[in-house]
Structures are given as structure tokens and as C-alpha cells.
Amino acid sequence: MESKLVIYNTLTRQKERFEPLHAPNVGMYVCGPTVYGDPHLGHARPAITFDLVFRYLKHLGYKVRYVRNITDVGHLEHDADEGEDKIAKKARLEQLEPMEIAQYYTNRYHQYMDALNVLRPSIEPHATGHIIEQQQLVQQILDNGFAYESNGSVYFDIEAYNKKYQYGILSGRSLENIKDASRDNLDGVGEKRNQADFALWKKAQPEHIMRWPSPWSDGFPGWHCECTAMGRKYLGEEFDIHGGGMDLVFPHHECEIAQAQASMGHPAVKYWMHNNMLTINGQKMGKSYNNFITLEQFFTGQHPLLEKAYSPMTIRFFVLSAHYRGTVDFSNEALVAAERGYEKLMNAISDLARIQVSPQCDADTERVVKTLRQRCYDAMNDDLATPQVISLLFEACTVVNKLVDHKATICADCLKELSETMHLFAFDILGLQANSQQLTANSQGAREEAFGRVVDMVLELRAKAKADKDWATSDRIRDELAAAGFEVKDTKDGVTWKLNK
């Protein structure tokens, strides 16, 4: 299978043609949530980004095994080797078992991802279910001379590793820069040989709730171990794609590369893909910054920064309106624009059902329709350029509006092609859904077509009345249609209508 898809590889800092290791099989691992709080908009972006990758790879004919983990242990407060486990801290504050916290927020995460129409991964492993695999990883790294035990904890020896390999290859940081940045970290003083060394296994203090027996101590795995261990277990020693947010490049993914190389002697991942951040006033959105807006708050409008509630599909459209590697800054204005864009697209797709076919197309319509599918593929194949895909779908919306207003003509074959292309890219690939209030071609096509012919005939009578300056008849037709549930709008491009439920 020859792929035309080109993706940006963070490791090589360039776009590369996607060529799976074992086509048509593709292995993809994406870092999932740490389940100690409700998902926010920052969680939605990687979920939607890699849902898009998952959908498109499957559409291209690949057999994709998509693994997205649940972090339910080992993620300390400062994403390093200090502080309290985030889930254990939440459990202590709420006087619950840590697994109660993890299960509750895992369920909440699923609920909101379902609302965003994010497909479930093929496998969703939990860190706590793979302690043995993580211990085996730690032992391999110890046996190969790239880690050391100290007071019951095990640390990765970055200097020993750097003598044979290169630590910092993903983030572009030198070992000296990493050492300098770590000098202020006093955690593990007396245990670490170097303050830049990171924990593979941590000895649990007496007050630490989550702990497991190991050859070194009763303790818990370092945060970075789980993804290396679980990725290898479910995708093999080498797999195609590892994804996540750009904030994970360092230290998490850098440490993953080191752990894989130190344990196996070779890299595990061919393509590293990272989505950029969602920001508020230029600052990353996150729980640690206390500036996050949960998805529930977006859906209900219950947050001081929100002027109104926004539907899940508006949020999905908002995320896809920017390229996944670009920064997106939150604002109500941007969300309102996304809402309007989403509604414009859904309305046009709904209107496809009531377009009347002609013996032939006009030249402009034929040109747009016959090139639309390939242009959308070209955009997707260029590192998943969803803004360009949406722009092309808007171009198709303009054609639909002209056809509905009888300002253009289309033949049956071209209408079929236009409808199939718009449905394919809007629903199957971008993963959008029509709101229940909106009429779609699939569910209401026959009804729309029957109403359409009658309403179009009545609107022609109205147009004639307006041309004759018979304003009373014109207004009466419009008002009678409104009373029957038909919304008629006079626009600069002509008259449009829709049937309200």
C-alpha cells in the first residue's frame, strides 16, 4: 500500500511520508488523561487530534491498533520526582479510595469524549494494571547499566546513558542544559547521582496510599514508565506513531525514548506527533495553572469567562478549525465564529436533500464538484490540514446555496458526488455530527424533498409578487409559511428557507 499521507515528525523536525513498519497494520500510542479531575478544553484537543488521525488512517485502509492509556498512579504533582501523587492527594482530600477517584473521573472522561464524538481506542490500558510490566522495564534498564538503586528508589542514570546514546534528542536539549535546569530541584538529594536523573521506581513514604511490593521497596513506578511498558506490551518493540500534547515532549516523551533505548537497545517509535496547546490569554490551559474551563462548563455555559453555552460539536469544530500543530487561544468570539461555521456546514448538508437536478451542470458548479474530493484529500494528506478541508467544504456550501436558490444547475451524477464528498469529510473524517435539531439528508431526505418542491413553488409566487411590487401578497406568503413552521430568509444571495421542528 503506497501512502500519500505526509505527517510532521517531531523527532526529525520535518514532514515525512507516512510509511508504516508493517503495512497495512499501524500501531499508534497516545498519552491519555491523568484521572483526578474533570476533563477540560486542553484535554479535548489531543483527543480530537488523534481521533482525526485514527479515523483518517482507517479510511485510507490501514488496520489501526490505537492504544490510549489511563494514568491512575505515579503522576506526581510537579510531573517530576517530587510532591504527592495527584490521585492519592485527591483521594485523601475527599476521603475516598484512590481507585474511586480514578474510576469516577475515567467515567467522566469517557462521557465527555463520547459527547465530542471521539471514538474509543482499540485498547485503553491502566497504569495500575501494568505494575509488573513496569517493574520488568526497570529491571531491564538496571541490568543494562543505565539505572541505579538508591535507598529503595531506582533512578535513570542520564550520564551513563548519554555516553552511548543521546538524551535530549526529541526536545533538542543538551545534557548540560538539562543539568542546569535541574539544579534547583532538591528532591532526592543524597539519592540521585545527578539532579537531572529521573525516577523509574519510587520508595513509598509511610503516608503514601498507593504502593506495590517490588525487589527494591514497597513503592510505585515513575510516571514515565507506564507508557514505555504498555506501548511495548500492546504494540511491540517497534511501532509507528506515538502522540500527545506538545507539553509532553519534555520530560515525558524524552524519558520514554531513553527508557526504550536503554531497555531494548533500539528506539521504539518511528513517528512522534504532537498537537499544540490551547491557551487562555496566551497561557497554557491546565489544572496546575488554575485557568482551565471544563468541558461540562462549556456545554452548560456555567463559567465566568463564558458568555453562553457551546455544544460539543461547536467545540470539535473549533479545535479542527486550526491546524493541530498551531496554537489556539480561547475566546468567546472564536467560539461564536466556530458555532456559525459549524451551523453553516450542517445547514448546507441538510439542504442537499432538496436540490433539484437538471440535465446538466453549469460550468462553475461542475468545476467545484469534480475537484472537491481530491482537493480535500490533498489537504488531509498534507499533515492533516483540517483548516483547508473546512475551507473547501465552505466552498461547497456556497455551491449548495446557489443551487437551492436556483442560481446554478447540477446534474444527478454531480449532486451524488457533491453529497457523498461533503458527508465523507464532514462526518466520517472530521467526525462532526448533526445536532438533533437539524435536518439531515439521511434522516429527513424524503420529507425535505416533498416539502421542497411545494415551498419552492410558493416562493416563486412570492418572488413574482415582489417583482410586481405586490408587497401585501409577498408578506402574506412569508407569514403563512412562518406559521406553518417554515423559516424564510431574504439574503444578498437570494431566498433561503428551512423547516423548523
Coordinates of C-alpha atoms in Angstrom, one line a residue:
M1 CA 0.0 0.0 0.0
E2 CA 1.6 3.3 -1.1
S3 CA 0.7 6.1 1.2
K4 CA 0.4 9.7 0.0
L5 CA 0.0 10.9 3.6
V6 CA 2.7 13.2 4.9
I7 CA 3.0 13.9 8.6
Y8 CA 5.3 16.1 10.7
N9 CA 7.7 14.1 12.8
T10 CA 8.8 15.9 15.9
L11 CA 11.9 13.7 16.2
T12 CA 13.3 14.7 12.8
R13 CA 11.7 18.2 12.8
Q14 CA 10.3 17.8 9.3
K15 CA 7.4 16.4 7.3
E16 CA 7.8 12.8 6.3
R17 CA 5.8 10.4 4.1
F18 CA 3.9 8.0 6.3
E19 CA 5.2 4.5 5.7
P20 CA 4.1 2.0 8.4
L21 CA 6.6 -0.6 9.7
H22 CA 4.2 -3.4 8.9
A23 CA 1.6 -2.2 6.4
P24 CA -1.4 -2.5 6.3
N25 CA -1.1 -2.7 10.1
V26 CA -0.5 0.5 12.1
G27 CA 0.3 0.8 15.8
M28 CA -0.5 4.1 17.5
Y29 CA 0.0 5.0 21.1
V30 CA -1.3 8.3 22.6
C31 CA -0.9 9.6 26.1
G32 CA -4.3 9.7 27.8
P33 CA -5.6 11.6 30.8
T34 CA -4.4 11.6 34.4
V35 CA -7.8 10.9 36.1
Y36 CA -8.0 13.1 39.1
G37 CA -10.4 15.9 37.8
D38 CA -12.9 16.7 35.1
P39 CA -11.6 16.9 31.5
H40 CA -11.2 20.5 30.2
L41 CA -10.7 22.0 26.8
G42 CA -7.0 21.2 27.0
H43 CA -7.8 17.5 27.2
A44 CA -10.2 17.8 24.2
R45 CA -7.5 18.9 21.8
P46 CA -5.3 15.8 21.8
A47 CA -8.3 13.6 22.0
I48 CA -9.8 15.2 18.9
T49 CA -6.5 15.5 17.1
F50 CA -5.6 11.8 17.4
D51 CA -9.3 10.8 16.8
L52 CA -8.8 12.5 13.5
V53 CA -5.6 10.5 12.8
F54 CA -7.3 7.3 13.8
R55 CA -10.3 8.0 11.5
Y56 CA -8.2 9.0 8.6
L57 CA -5.8 6.1 8.8
K58 CA -8.7 3.7 8.9
H59 CA -10.3 5.5 6.0
L60 CA -7.1 5.0 4.0
G61 CA -7.4 1.3 4.5
Y62 CA -5.0 0.7 7.4
K63 CA -5.8 -1.7 10.2
V64 CA -5.1 0.5 13.2
R65 CA -4.5 -0.6 16.7
Y66 CA -4.9 2.6 18.8
V67 CA -3.7 2.4 22.4
R68 CA -4.5 5.3 24.7
N69 CA -3.6 4.9 28.4
I70 CA -5.3 5.9 31.6
T71 CA -2.8 7.3 34.1
D72 CA -4.1 6.3 37.5
V73 CA -0.8 6.2 39.5
G74 CA 2.7 7.6 39.6
H75 CA 1.9 11.1 38.2
L76 CA 3.4 13.4 40.9
E77 CA 2.2 17.0 41.4
H78 CA 5.1 18.6 39.6
D79 CA 5.4 16.0 36.8
A80 CA 8.8 15.2 38.1
D81 CA 10.0 13.2 41.2
E82 CA 8.6 15.4 43.9
G83 CA 5.3 16.1 45.6
E84 CA 2.3 13.9 46.2
D85 CA 0.7 11.6 43.7
K86 CA -2.1 13.7 42.2
I87 CA -4.7 10.9 42.5
A88 CA -3.7 9.9 46.1
K89 CA -3.8 13.6 47.1
K90 CA -7.4 13.9 45.7
A91 CA -8.4 10.7 47.5
R92 CA -7.0 11.9 50.8
L93 CA -8.8 15.3 50.5
E94 CA -12.1 13.6 49.6
Q95 CA -11.6 10.7 52.0
L96 CA -12.1 8.1 49.2
E97 CA -10.1 5.2 47.9
P98 CA -7.7 6.3 45.1
M99 CA -9.4 3.8 42.8
E100 CA -12.8 5.5 43.5
I101 CA -11.3 8.8 42.3
A102 CA -9.7 7.2 39.3
Q103 CA -12.8 5.3 38.3
Y104 CA -15.1 8.3 38.8
Y105 CA -13.0 10.6 36.6
T106 CA -12.4 7.9 34.0
N107 CA -16.1 7.6 33.6
R108 CA -16.4 11.4 33.3
Y109 CA -13.7 11.5 30.7
H110 CA -15.5 8.9 28.6
Q111 CA -18.8 10.7 29.0
Y112 CA -17.4 13.9 27.6
M113 CA -15.2 12.3 24.9
D114 CA -18.4 10.5 23.7
A115 CA -20.2 13.9 23.5
L116 CA -17.3 15.2 21.3
N117 CA -17.7 12.1 19.1
V118 CA -14.2 10.9 19.9
L119 CA -14.0 7.2 19.0
R120 CA -12.9 4.8 21.8
P121 CA -9.4 3.5 21.3
S122 CA -8.7 -0.2 20.5
I123 CA -7.1 -0.7 23.9
E124 CA -7.3 1.5 27.0
P125 CA -4.8 0.2 29.5
H126 CA -4.5 1.5 33.1
A127 CA -1.1 2.1 34.7
T128 CA -2.2 0.3 37.8
G129 CA -3.0 -2.8 35.8
H130 CA 0.6 -3.0 34.4
I131 CA 2.8 -2.7 37.5
I132 CA 4.6 -6.0 36.7
E133 CA 5.4 -4.8 33.2
Q134 CA 6.8 -1.6 34.6
Q135 CA 8.9 -3.4 37.1
Q136 CA 10.3 -5.6 34.3
L137 CA 11.2 -2.5 32.4
V138 CA 13.0 -1.0 35.4
Q139 CA 14.9 -4.3 35.9
Q140 CA 16.0 -4.4 32.2
I141 CA 17.3 -0.8 32.4
L142 CA 19.2 -1.7 35.7
D143 CA 20.6 -4.9 34.1
N144 CA 21.9 -2.9 31.1
G145 CA 23.7 -0.4 33.3
F146 CA 21.6 2.7 32.7
A147 CA 20.0 2.9 36.2
Y148 CA 20.9 2.6 39.8
E149 CA 19.1 1.8 43.1
S150 CA 19.3 4.3 46.0
N151 CA 17.5 3.9 49.3
G152 CA 14.8 1.8 47.8
S153 CA 14.2 4.0 44.8
V154 CA 15.6 3.4 41.3
Y155 CA 16.8 6.3 39.1
F156 CA 17.7 6.5 35.5
D157 CA 21.4 7.4 35.0
I158 CA 21.3 10.1 32.4
E159 CA 25.2 10.5 32.2
A160 CA 25.7 6.7 31.7
Y161 CA 23.0 6.7 29.0
N162 CA 24.5 9.7 27.3
K163 CA 27.9 8.0 26.9
K164 CA 26.3 5.6 24.4
Y165 CA 23.1 7.4 23.3
Q166 CA 21.8 10.9 23.2
Y167 CA 19.4 12.2 25.9
G168 CA 17.5 15.2 24.6
I169 CA 17.2 14.1 21.0
L170 CA 13.4 14.8 20.9
S171 CA 13.4 18.2 22.6
G172 CA 16.7 19.3 21.2
R173 CA 18.1 20.0 24.7
S174 CA 21.7 19.3 25.5
L175 CA 22.6 17.3 28.7
E176 CA 24.3 20.4 30.2
N177 CA 21.1 22.5 29.7
I178 CA 19.1 19.7 31.3
K179 CA 21.5 19.6 34.2
D180 CA 21.4 23.3 34.7
A181 CA 17.6 23.3 34.7
S182 CA 17.6 20.6 37.4
R183 CA 20.0 22.2 39.9
D184 CA 17.2 23.9 41.8
N185 CA 15.3 20.6 42.3
L186 CA 16.2 19.5 45.8
D187 CA 14.1 16.3 45.8
G188 CA 16.1 13.2 46.1
V189 CA 19.3 14.9 47.3
G190 CA 21.5 12.2 48.7
E191 CA 19.8 9.6 46.5
K192 CA 20.4 10.8 43.0
R193 CA 23.9 10.9 41.4
N194 CA 22.7 13.8 39.3
Q195 CA 19.7 16.0 39.8
A196 CA 18.6 15.5 36.2
D197 CA 18.2 11.8 36.8
F198 CA 14.6 10.8 36.8
A199 CA 12.7 8.1 38.9
L200 CA 11.9 4.7 37.5
W201 CA 10.7 3.4 40.9
K202 CA 9.9 5.5 44.0
K203 CA 10.0 4.1 47.5
A204 CA 6.7 5.0 49.2
Q205 CA 6.8 7.1 52.3
P206 CA 4.7 5.8 55.2
E207 CA 1.8 8.2 54.4
H208 CA 1.7 7.2 50.7
I209 CA -1.5 5.3 49.9
M210 CA -0.7 3.7 46.5
R211 CA 2.1 1.2 46.8
W212 CA 3.2 -2.2 45.5
P213 CA 5.9 -4.7 46.5
S214 CA 9.0 -4.8 44.3
P215 CA 12.6 -6.1 44.5
W216 CA 13.7 -2.6 45.6
S217 CA 11.0 -1.4 48.0
D218 CA 7.3 -1.1 48.6
G219 CA 6.6 1.8 46.2
F220 CA 5.2 2.9 42.9
P221 CA 6.5 3.4 39.3
G222 CA 7.8 6.6 38.0
W223 CA 5.3 8.5 35.7
H224 CA 7.3 7.9 32.5
C225 CA 7.5 4.1 32.9
E226 CA 3.9 3.3 32.1
C227 CA 3.8 4.4 28.5
T228 CA 7.0 2.7 27.6
A229 CA 5.9 -0.6 29.2
M230 CA 2.3 -0.5 27.9
G231 CA 3.2 0.7 24.4
R232 CA 5.7 -2.2 24.1
K233 CA 3.2 -4.8 25.5
Y234 CA 0.4 -3.9 23.1
L235 CA 2.2 -2.6 20.0
G236 CA 5.5 -4.5 20.1
E237 CA 9.1 -3.4 20.5
E238 CA 8.7 -1.0 17.5
F239 CA 5.6 0.8 16.4
D240 CA 4.6 3.6 14.1
I241 CA 3.1 6.6 15.9
H242 CA 3.4 8.0 19.4
G243 CA 1.2 11.0 20.0
G244 CA 0.4 13.6 22.7
G245 CA 0.4 17.2 23.6
M246 CA 3.4 19.3 22.9
D247 CA 3.8 19.9 26.6
L248 CA 4.8 16.2 26.9
V249 CA 7.8 16.5 24.6
F250 CA 10.0 17.2 27.7
P251 CA 10.3 15.5 30.0
H252 CA 7.8 12.7 29.4
H253 CA 8.4 11.7 25.8
E254 CA 12.1 12.4 26.1
C255 CA 12.3 10.0 29.1
E256 CA 10.2 7.4 27.1
I257 CA 12.7 7.4 24.3
A258 CA 15.6 6.9 26.8
Q259 CA 13.8 4.1 28.6
A260 CA 13.1 2.2 25.4
Q261 CA 16.6 2.6 24.1
A262 CA 18.1 1.7 27.5
S263 CA 16.0 -1.4 27.9
M264 CA 15.9 -2.7 24.3
G265 CA 19.0 -1.2 22.6
H266 CA 16.9 0.4 19.9
P267 CA 14.2 3.1 19.5
A268 CA 10.5 2.0 19.8
V269 CA 8.8 4.8 17.8
K270 CA 9.1 5.8 14.2
Y271 CA 6.9 8.9 14.1
W272 CA 6.4 11.3 17.1
M273 CA 3.3 13.5 16.6
H274 CA 2.4 16.4 18.9
N275 CA -0.6 18.8 18.9
N276 CA 0.0 22.3 20.1
M277 CA -1.6 23.9 23.2
L278 CA -4.9 25.6 23.8
T279 CA -4.3 28.8 25.7
I280 CA -6.2 31.5 27.6
N281 CA -4.7 34.9 27.2
G282 CA -1.5 33.3 25.9
Q283 CA -1.0 30.9 28.8
K284 CA -1.4 27.1 28.6
M285 CA -4.8 25.9 29.8
G286 CA -4.3 23.4 32.7
K287 CA -5.3 22.4 36.2
S288 CA -1.8 23.4 37.5
Y289 CA -2.4 27.0 36.2
N290 CA -5.9 27.2 37.6
N291 CA -7.2 28.7 34.4
F292 CA -9.0 25.8 32.9
I293 CA -12.6 25.6 31.8
T294 CA -14.1 22.1 32.0
L295 CA -16.0 20.6 29.1
E296 CA -19.1 20.4 31.3
Q297 CA -18.8 24.2 31.8
F298 CA -18.6 24.7 28.1
F299 CA -21.6 22.6 27.5
T300 CA -23.7 24.4 30.2
G301 CA -22.2 27.9 30.0
Q302 CA -21.5 28.0 33.7
H303 CA -18.2 29.7 33.9
P304 CA -17.3 33.4 34.4
L305 CA -15.3 33.5 31.1
L306 CA -18.1 32.1 29.0
E307 CA -20.8 34.3 27.6
K308 CA -23.1 31.3 26.7
A309 CA -23.1 27.5 26.4
Y310 CA -21.5 25.9 23.5
S311 CA -22.4 22.5 22.0
P312 CA -19.9 19.6 21.8
M313 CA -19.9 19.9 18.0
T314 CA -19.1 23.6 18.3
I315 CA -16.1 22.7 20.4
R316 CA -15.0 20.0 18.0
F317 CA -15.3 22.3 15.0
F318 CA -13.4 25.0 17.0
V319 CA -10.5 22.6 17.5
L320 CA -10.4 21.4 13.9
S321 CA -10.6 24.9 12.5
A322 CA -6.9 25.3 13.5
H323 CA -4.1 23.1 12.3
Y324 CA -3.2 20.6 15.1
R325 CA 0.4 22.0 15.3
G326 CA -0.8 25.6 15.7
T327 CA -1.6 27.3 19.0
V328 CA -5.3 28.2 19.6
D329 CA -6.2 30.9 22.0
F330 CA -9.6 30.7 23.7
S331 CA -12.1 33.5 23.2
N332 CA -15.9 33.7 23.1
E333 CA -15.5 35.4 19.7
A334 CA -13.6 32.5 18.3
L335 CA -16.2 30.0 19.7
V336 CA -19.1 32.0 18.2
A337 CA -17.4 32.0 14.9
A338 CA -16.9 28.3 15.2
E339 CA -20.6 27.9 16.0
R340 CA -21.6 29.8 13.0
G341 CA -19.3 27.9 10.7
Y342 CA -20.5 24.6 12.0
E343 CA -24.1 25.6 11.5
K344 CA -23.4 26.8 8.0
L345 CA -21.9 23.5 7.1
M346 CA -24.7 21.4 8.7
N347 CA -27.4 23.5 7.1
A348 CA -25.8 23.1 3.6
I349 CA -25.5 19.4 4.1
S350 CA -29.2 19.3 5.1
D351 CA -30.1 21.4 2.0
L352 CA -28.6 18.9 -0.3
A353 CA -31.7 16.8 0.0
R354 CA -33.9 19.4 -1.6
I355 CA -31.8 20.4 -4.6
Q356 CA -33.5 19.8 -7.9
V357 CA -31.4 18.1 -10.6
S358 CA -31.0 19.4 -14.2
P359 CA -30.0 17.7 -17.4
Q360 CA -26.5 19.3 -17.0
C361 CA -24.4 21.3 -14.6
D362 CA -23.3 24.9 -15.1
A363 CA -19.5 25.3 -15.6
D364 CA -18.7 26.7 -12.1
T365 CA -20.7 24.0 -10.3
E366 CA -19.1 21.2 -12.3
R367 CA -15.6 22.6 -11.7
V368 CA -16.1 22.8 -7.9
V369 CA -17.8 19.4 -7.6
K370 CA -15.4 17.4 -9.7
T371 CA -12.3 18.7 -7.9
L372 CA -13.7 18.9 -4.4
R373 CA -12.9 15.3 -3.3
Q374 CA -9.3 15.3 -4.5
R375 CA -8.6 18.8 -3.0
C376 CA -9.9 17.6 0.3
Y377 CA -7.7 14.5 0.1
D378 CA -4.7 16.7 -0.8
A379 CA -5.3 18.8 2.3
M380 CA -5.6 15.8 4.6
N381 CA -2.5 14.2 3.1
D382 CA -0.5 17.3 3.8
D383 CA -0.1 16.7 7.6
L384 CA -3.9 16.7 8.2
A385 CA -4.6 20.3 7.2
T386 CA -8.2 20.4 8.6
P387 CA -8.5 24.2 8.2
Q388 CA -8.1 23.8 4.4
V389 CA -10.6 20.9 4.4
I390 CA -13.1 23.1 6.2
S391 CA -12.4 26.0 3.8
L392 CA -13.1 23.6 0.9
L393 CA -16.3 22.4 2.5
F394 CA -17.4 26.1 2.8
E395 CA -16.8 26.5 -0.9
A396 CA -19.1 23.6 -1.4
C397 CA -21.7 25.3 0.9
T398 CA -21.7 28.3 -1.5
V399 CA -22.5 26.0 -4.4
V400 CA -25.3 24.4 -2.4
N401 CA -26.8 27.8 -1.5
K402 CA -26.8 28.8 -5.2
L403 CA -28.4 25.5 -6.2
V404 CA -31.1 25.9 -3.6
D405 CA -31.8 29.4 -4.8
H406 CA -31.9 28.3 -8.4
K407 CA -28.9 30.4 -9.3
A408 CA -27.0 27.4 -10.6
T409 CA -27.7 23.9 -12.1
I410 CA -26.4 20.5 -11.3
C411 CA -26.9 17.1 -12.9
A412 CA -27.8 13.9 -10.9
D413 CA -24.3 12.4 -11.0
C414 CA -22.6 15.6 -9.8
L415 CA -25.2 16.0 -7.0
K416 CA -24.5 12.5 -5.9
E417 CA -20.7 13.2 -5.9
L418 CA -21.2 16.5 -4.0
S419 CA -23.4 14.9 -1.4
E420 CA -21.0 11.9 -0.9
T421 CA -17.9 14.1 -0.6
M422 CA -19.5 16.5 1.9
H423 CA -20.8 13.6 4.0
L424 CA -17.4 11.8 3.9
F425 CA -15.2 14.6 5.0
A426 CA -17.6 16.3 7.4
F427 CA -18.9 13.2 9.2
D428 CA -16.6 10.3 8.6
I429 CA -13.2 12.0 8.7
L430 CA -13.7 15.3 10.6
G431 CA -16.0 13.4 12.9
L432 CA -18.7 16.0 13.1
Q433 CA -22.3 15.2 13.9
A434 CA -25.6 16.9 13.0
N435 CA -27.4 18.2 16.1
S436 CA -30.7 16.6 16.7
Q437 CA -32.5 19.8 15.9
Q438 CA -31.0 19.9 12.4
L439 CA -32.5 18.1 9.5
T440 CA -30.0 15.8 7.8
A441 CA -30.2 14.2 4.4
N442 CA -30.0 10.7 5.9
S443 CA -32.9 11.0 8.3
Q444 CA -35.2 13.6 6.6
G445 CA -34.3 13.4 3.0
A446 CA -37.7 12.2 1.6
R447 CA -39.6 14.7 3.8
E448 CA -37.3 17.6 2.7
E449 CA -37.7 16.7 -1.0
A450 CA -41.5 16.7 -0.8
F451 CA -41.7 19.9 1.2
G452 CA -39.0 21.4 -1.0
R453 CA -41.0 21.3 -4.2
V454 CA -44.0 22.8 -2.7
V455 CA -42.2 25.6 -0.8
D456 CA -40.0 26.4 -3.9
M457 CA -43.2 26.8 -5.9
V458 CA -44.8 29.1 -3.3
L459 CA -41.6 31.1 -3.1
E460 CA -41.7 31.6 -6.8
L461 CA -45.1 33.1 -6.4
R462 CA -43.7 35.3 -3.7
A463 CA -40.9 36.4 -6.0
K464 CA -43.4 37.3 -8.7
A465 CA -45.5 39.3 -6.2
K466 CA -42.4 41.2 -5.1
A467 CA -41.4 41.8 -8.7
D468 CA -44.9 43.3 -9.2
K469 CA -44.5 45.3 -6.0
D470 CA -47.4 43.5 -4.5
W471 CA -46.0 43.8 -1.0
A472 CA -49.1 42.6 0.7
T473 CA -49.2 39.3 -1.1
S474 CA -45.4 38.9 -0.6
D475 CA -45.6 39.5 3.1
R476 CA -48.7 37.2 3.5
I477 CA -46.9 34.3 1.8
R478 CA -43.9 34.7 4.1
D479 CA -46.1 35.0 7.2
E480 CA -48.2 31.9 6.3
L481 CA -45.0 29.9 5.7
A482 CA -43.7 31.0 9.1
A483 CA -46.9 30.0 10.8
A484 CA -46.6 26.5 9.2
G485 CA -43.0 26.2 10.6
F486 CA -41.0 27.3 7.6
E487 CA -38.3 29.9 8.2
V488 CA -37.8 32.1 5.2
K489 CA -34.8 34.4 4.9
D490 CA -34.1 37.1 2.3
T491 CA -30.3 37.2 1.8
K492 CA -28.0 39.1 -0.5
D493 CA -27.6 35.8 -2.4
G494 CA -31.3 35.1 -2.7
V495 CA -34.0 33.5 -0.6
T496 CA -33.3 30.5 1.7
W497 CA -35.7 28.5 3.8
K498 CA -35.7 25.7 6.3
L499 CA -38.3 23.7 8.2
N500 CA -38.1 24.2 12.0
K501 CA -39.1 21.3 14.2

